[in-house]
Amino acid sequence: MTYSTMKRSLEIELISAEGLKVDRKPVKRKTFCIVRIDQKSQACKPDELGGSYPVWKDKIEMDMAMNGSVRFISIEVLYKTSGGAEKSVGLAKIPVTDFMGGFAPQGHLNFLSYRLRDEYGDKSGIVNVSIMVKPDGNGLKYSSPSMAAPADYAACSSQAAAAANGQMWRPPRTSSSMALTTGYRGRVVVTGVPVWGAYPRSS
């Protein structure tokens, strides 16, 4: 297999979402996510309780080309209407550079949060995920395009530390959040940019 056709497996966990809104109103229906990489897509199981703070905790695996042709993966949160039609809540674009190379080497579990935007570009919530590039032992490096992550999509988990310790997520007391990566040997590297306004400040 040549480098141009080399692929790597990503383990993606759709963990939860925060403050989901449609037309500025809280979502009440059961939601689910669709992950898209290039022309391929895969959906997670729906949240059975419904509401604007769903918890999925569903892991999927998808392959990604390593030749630099993929700059983003996308995560879209949707719900089904009473008639069975799928309606979008919002979309987040995740730069590949957020979880490959630099402070996010192969085999590290990256806990991240991303701002969702609806079809009009308005904020519609935050989605929390973890992403790990499964190691192959060959030390293959990703050929990344020279491209910075857009500020609106730069992300970081507001509850990453709790998730890494297997605890139930709770709203943070501050409005900032950070991304966190944990490796197979337990080493932790903090990366990312704060996501502001995930929760209102306590008065």
Short mmCIF file of C-alpha atoms in Angstrom, two decimals:
data_model
loop_
_atom_site.label_atom_id
_atom_site.label_comp_id
_atom_site.label_asym_id
_atom_site.label_seq_id
_atom_site.Cartn_x
_atom_site.Cartn_y
_atom_site.Cartn_z
CA MET A 1 0.00 0.00 0.00
CA THR A 2 1.44 3.38 -0.99
CA TYR A 3 1.50 6.41 1.28
CA SER A 4 -1.10 8.13 -0.90
CA THR A 5 -3.61 5.33 -0.17
CA MET A 6 -2.66 4.73 3.49
CA LYS A 7 -5.53 4.97 5.96
CA ARG A 8 -5.75 4.97 9.75
CA SER A 9 -8.57 4.00 12.05
CA LEU A 10 -10.14 6.63 14.30
CA GLU A 11 -12.00 5.70 17.46
CA ILE A 12 -14.62 8.41 17.97
CA GLU A 13 -16.92 8.52 20.98
CA LEU A 14 -19.98 10.74 20.76
CA ILE A 15 -20.27 11.53 24.47
CA SER A 16 -22.88 14.22 25.03
CA ALA A 17 -24.12 17.68 24.09
CA GLU A 18 -24.98 20.85 25.98
CA GLY A 19 -27.67 23.48 25.45
CA LEU A 20 -29.09 22.20 22.17
CA LYS A 21 -31.46 24.69 20.54
CA VAL A 22 -33.61 24.84 17.42
CA ASP A 23 -35.01 28.23 16.47
CA ARG A 24 -33.61 29.46 19.82
CA LYS A 25 -35.79 27.00 21.73
CA PRO A 26 -34.45 24.05 23.78
CA VAL A 27 -34.58 20.71 22.00
CA LYS A 28 -37.03 18.25 23.57
CA ARG A 29 -36.83 15.31 21.19
CA LYS A 30 -34.36 12.40 21.11
CA THR A 31 -31.18 13.38 19.30
CA PHE A 32 -28.36 11.48 17.59
CA CYS A 33 -25.13 12.31 15.76
CA ILE A 34 -23.77 11.62 12.30
CA VAL A 35 -19.99 11.66 11.81
CA ARG A 36 -18.71 12.34 8.29
CA ILE A 37 -15.18 11.77 7.03
CA ASP A 38 -14.72 12.57 3.35
CA GLN A 39 -17.58 10.74 1.59
CA LYS A 40 -18.29 8.26 4.39
CA SER A 41 -20.71 8.70 7.29
CA GLN A 42 -21.78 6.81 10.38
CA ALA A 43 -24.50 7.51 12.96
CA CYS A 44 -24.55 6.92 16.71
CA LYS A 45 -27.48 5.55 18.67
CA PRO A 46 -30.07 8.14 19.80
CA ASP A 47 -30.32 9.50 23.32
CA GLU A 48 -33.31 7.72 24.84
CA LEU A 49 -34.29 10.43 27.34
CA GLY A 50 -34.39 13.32 24.88
CA GLY A 51 -33.87 16.97 25.71
CA SER A 52 -31.26 19.65 25.20
CA TYR A 53 -28.54 17.90 27.28
CA PRO A 54 -28.37 14.43 25.70
CA VAL A 55 -25.87 11.72 26.66
CA TRP A 56 -24.93 9.17 24.00
CA LYS A 57 -21.61 7.62 25.08
CA ASP A 58 -21.50 5.71 21.81
CA LYS A 59 -18.20 4.71 20.16
CA ILE A 60 -17.72 4.31 16.44
CA GLU A 61 -14.67 3.51 14.30
CA MET A 62 -13.97 5.08 10.92
CA ASP A 63 -11.01 5.12 8.55
CA MET A 64 -9.34 8.31 7.40
CA ALA A 65 -6.90 8.83 4.54
CA MET A 66 -3.41 9.88 5.67
CA ASN A 67 -2.35 11.80 2.55
CA GLY A 68 -3.54 15.20 3.79
CA SER A 69 -6.69 15.25 1.63
CA VAL A 70 -8.94 15.31 4.71
CA ARG A 71 -8.78 18.63 6.57
CA PHE A 72 -11.87 18.27 8.75
CA ILE A 73 -14.24 15.67 10.05
CA SER A 74 -17.78 16.85 10.73
CA ILE A 75 -20.25 15.99 13.46
CA GLU A 76 -23.91 16.85 12.96
CA VAL A 77 -26.54 16.59 15.69
CA LEU A 78 -30.04 15.74 14.48
CA TYR A 79 -33.46 14.70 15.73
CA LYS A 80 -36.44 12.94 14.17
CA THR A 81 -39.81 14.61 13.81
CA SER A 82 -43.07 12.84 14.68
CA GLY A 83 -43.36 12.08 10.97
CA GLY A 84 -39.95 10.39 10.89
CA ALA A 85 -38.07 13.15 9.04
CA GLU A 86 -34.53 13.99 10.17
CA LYS A 87 -33.93 17.62 11.17
CA SER A 88 -30.54 19.17 11.89
CA VAL A 89 -29.80 20.87 15.19
CA GLY A 90 -26.30 21.97 14.29
CA LEU A 91 -22.95 21.07 12.73
CA ALA A 92 -19.40 21.16 14.08
CA LYS A 93 -16.27 20.91 11.94
CA ILE A 94 -13.24 19.36 13.65
CA PRO A 95 -9.83 20.21 12.19
CA VAL A 96 -7.73 17.07 11.81
CA THR A 97 -4.81 18.96 13.36
CA ASP A 98 -6.76 19.05 16.66
CA PHE A 99 -6.19 15.34 17.23
CA MET A 100 -3.19 14.39 15.07
CA GLY A 101 0.42 15.44 15.52
CA GLY A 102 1.93 17.96 17.91
CA PHE A 103 0.48 17.46 21.39
CA ALA A 104 -1.90 14.75 20.16
CA PRO A 105 0.26 11.77 19.07
CA GLN A 106 -1.05 8.39 17.99
CA GLY A 107 -2.75 6.38 20.72
CA HIS A 108 -3.73 9.39 22.84
CA LEU A 109 -7.36 9.89 23.79
CA ASN A 110 -8.39 13.49 23.11
CA PHE A 111 -11.44 14.87 24.98
CA LEU A 112 -12.79 17.85 23.03
CA SER A 113 -15.86 20.09 22.78
CA TYR A 114 -17.02 21.95 19.70
CA ARG A 115 -19.50 24.72 19.05
CA LEU A 116 -22.48 23.66 16.95
CA ARG A 117 -23.87 26.01 14.29
CA ASP A 118 -27.23 25.73 12.59
CA GLU A 119 -27.89 26.28 8.88
CA TYR A 120 -27.97 30.06 9.43
CA GLY A 121 -24.66 30.11 11.29
CA ASP A 122 -26.24 30.69 14.71
CA LYS A 123 -24.97 28.93 17.82
CA SER A 124 -27.08 25.89 18.61
CA GLY A 125 -25.17 24.13 21.39
CA ILE A 126 -21.93 22.31 22.16
CA VAL A 127 -21.03 18.70 21.37
CA ASN A 128 -18.55 16.73 23.52
CA VAL A 129 -16.49 13.99 21.91
CA SER A 130 -13.34 11.96 22.32
CA ILE A 131 -11.10 11.02 19.39
CA MET A 132 -8.17 8.62 19.29
CA VAL A 133 -5.97 7.71 16.33
CA LYS A 134 -5.39 4.00 16.84
CA PRO A 135 -1.65 3.27 16.78
CA ASP A 136 -0.22 0.91 14.17
CA GLY A 137 3.36 0.74 15.45
CA ASN A 138 4.84 2.13 12.24
CA GLY A 139 5.20 5.74 13.36
CA LEU A 140 3.23 6.99 10.37
CA LYS A 141 2.88 10.75 10.32
CA TYR A 142 -0.04 12.72 8.95
CA SER A 143 0.69 15.00 5.99
CA SER A 144 -1.29 18.00 7.16
CA PRO A 145 -2.25 20.94 4.94
CA SER A 146 -1.06 24.32 6.15
CA MET A 147 -4.32 25.48 7.64
CA ALA A 148 -5.30 26.98 10.99
CA ALA A 149 -8.45 25.93 12.79
CA PRO A 150 -11.32 28.45 12.51
CA ALA A 151 -11.90 30.25 15.82
CA ASP A 152 -15.60 29.35 15.98
CA TYR A 153 -14.81 25.67 15.69
CA ALA A 154 -11.73 25.59 17.92
CA ALA A 155 -12.75 23.44 20.79
CA CYS A 156 -12.15 22.11 24.21
CA SER A 157 -14.03 19.98 26.63
CA SER A 158 -15.65 21.73 29.55
CA GLN A 159 -15.72 18.45 31.43
CA ALA A 160 -12.66 16.67 30.09
CA ALA A 161 -11.00 15.96 33.43
CA ALA A 162 -14.15 14.36 34.84
CA ALA A 163 -14.61 12.26 31.72
CA ALA A 164 -11.02 11.05 31.86
CA ASN A 165 -11.59 9.87 35.44
CA GLY A 166 -14.85 8.11 34.57
CA GLN A 167 -16.99 10.54 36.54
CA MET A 168 -20.39 11.93 35.60
CA TRP A 169 -20.05 15.31 33.90
CA ARG A 170 -21.31 18.35 35.77
CA PRO A 171 -21.55 22.00 34.69
CA PRO A 172 -18.28 23.83 35.43
CA ARG A 173 -18.25 26.77 37.81
CA THR A 174 -16.40 28.92 35.30
CA SER A 175 -17.22 29.78 31.71
CA SER A 176 -13.94 28.49 30.27
CA SER A 177 -12.95 24.96 29.36
CA MET A 178 -9.87 23.13 28.17
CA ALA A 179 -9.16 20.07 26.04
CA LEU A 180 -7.28 17.18 27.53
CA THR A 181 -5.45 14.22 26.06
CA THR A 182 -4.60 11.03 27.92
CA GLY A 183 -2.20 8.42 26.60
CA TYR A 184 -1.94 4.71 27.14
CA ARG A 185 0.57 5.31 29.94
CA GLY A 186 -1.56 7.85 31.72
CA ARG A 187 0.36 10.95 30.66
CA VAL A 188 -1.85 14.01 30.29
CA VAL A 189 -1.35 16.99 27.98
CA VAL A 190 -3.64 20.02 28.12
CA THR A 191 -4.30 21.63 24.74
CA GLY A 192 -6.90 23.72 23.00
CA VAL A 193 -8.80 26.99 23.22
CA PRO A 194 -11.55 27.90 25.75
CA VAL A 195 -15.18 27.55 24.75
CA TRP A 196 -16.92 30.54 26.30
CA GLY A 197 -20.49 30.62 27.49
CA ALA A 198 -21.16 26.89 27.73
CA TYR A 199 -23.00 27.56 30.98
CA PRO A 200 -24.25 30.80 32.52
CA ARG A 201 -22.24 32.24 35.36
CA SER A 202 -23.71 31.72 38.80
CA SER A 203 -24.98 34.94 40.34
#
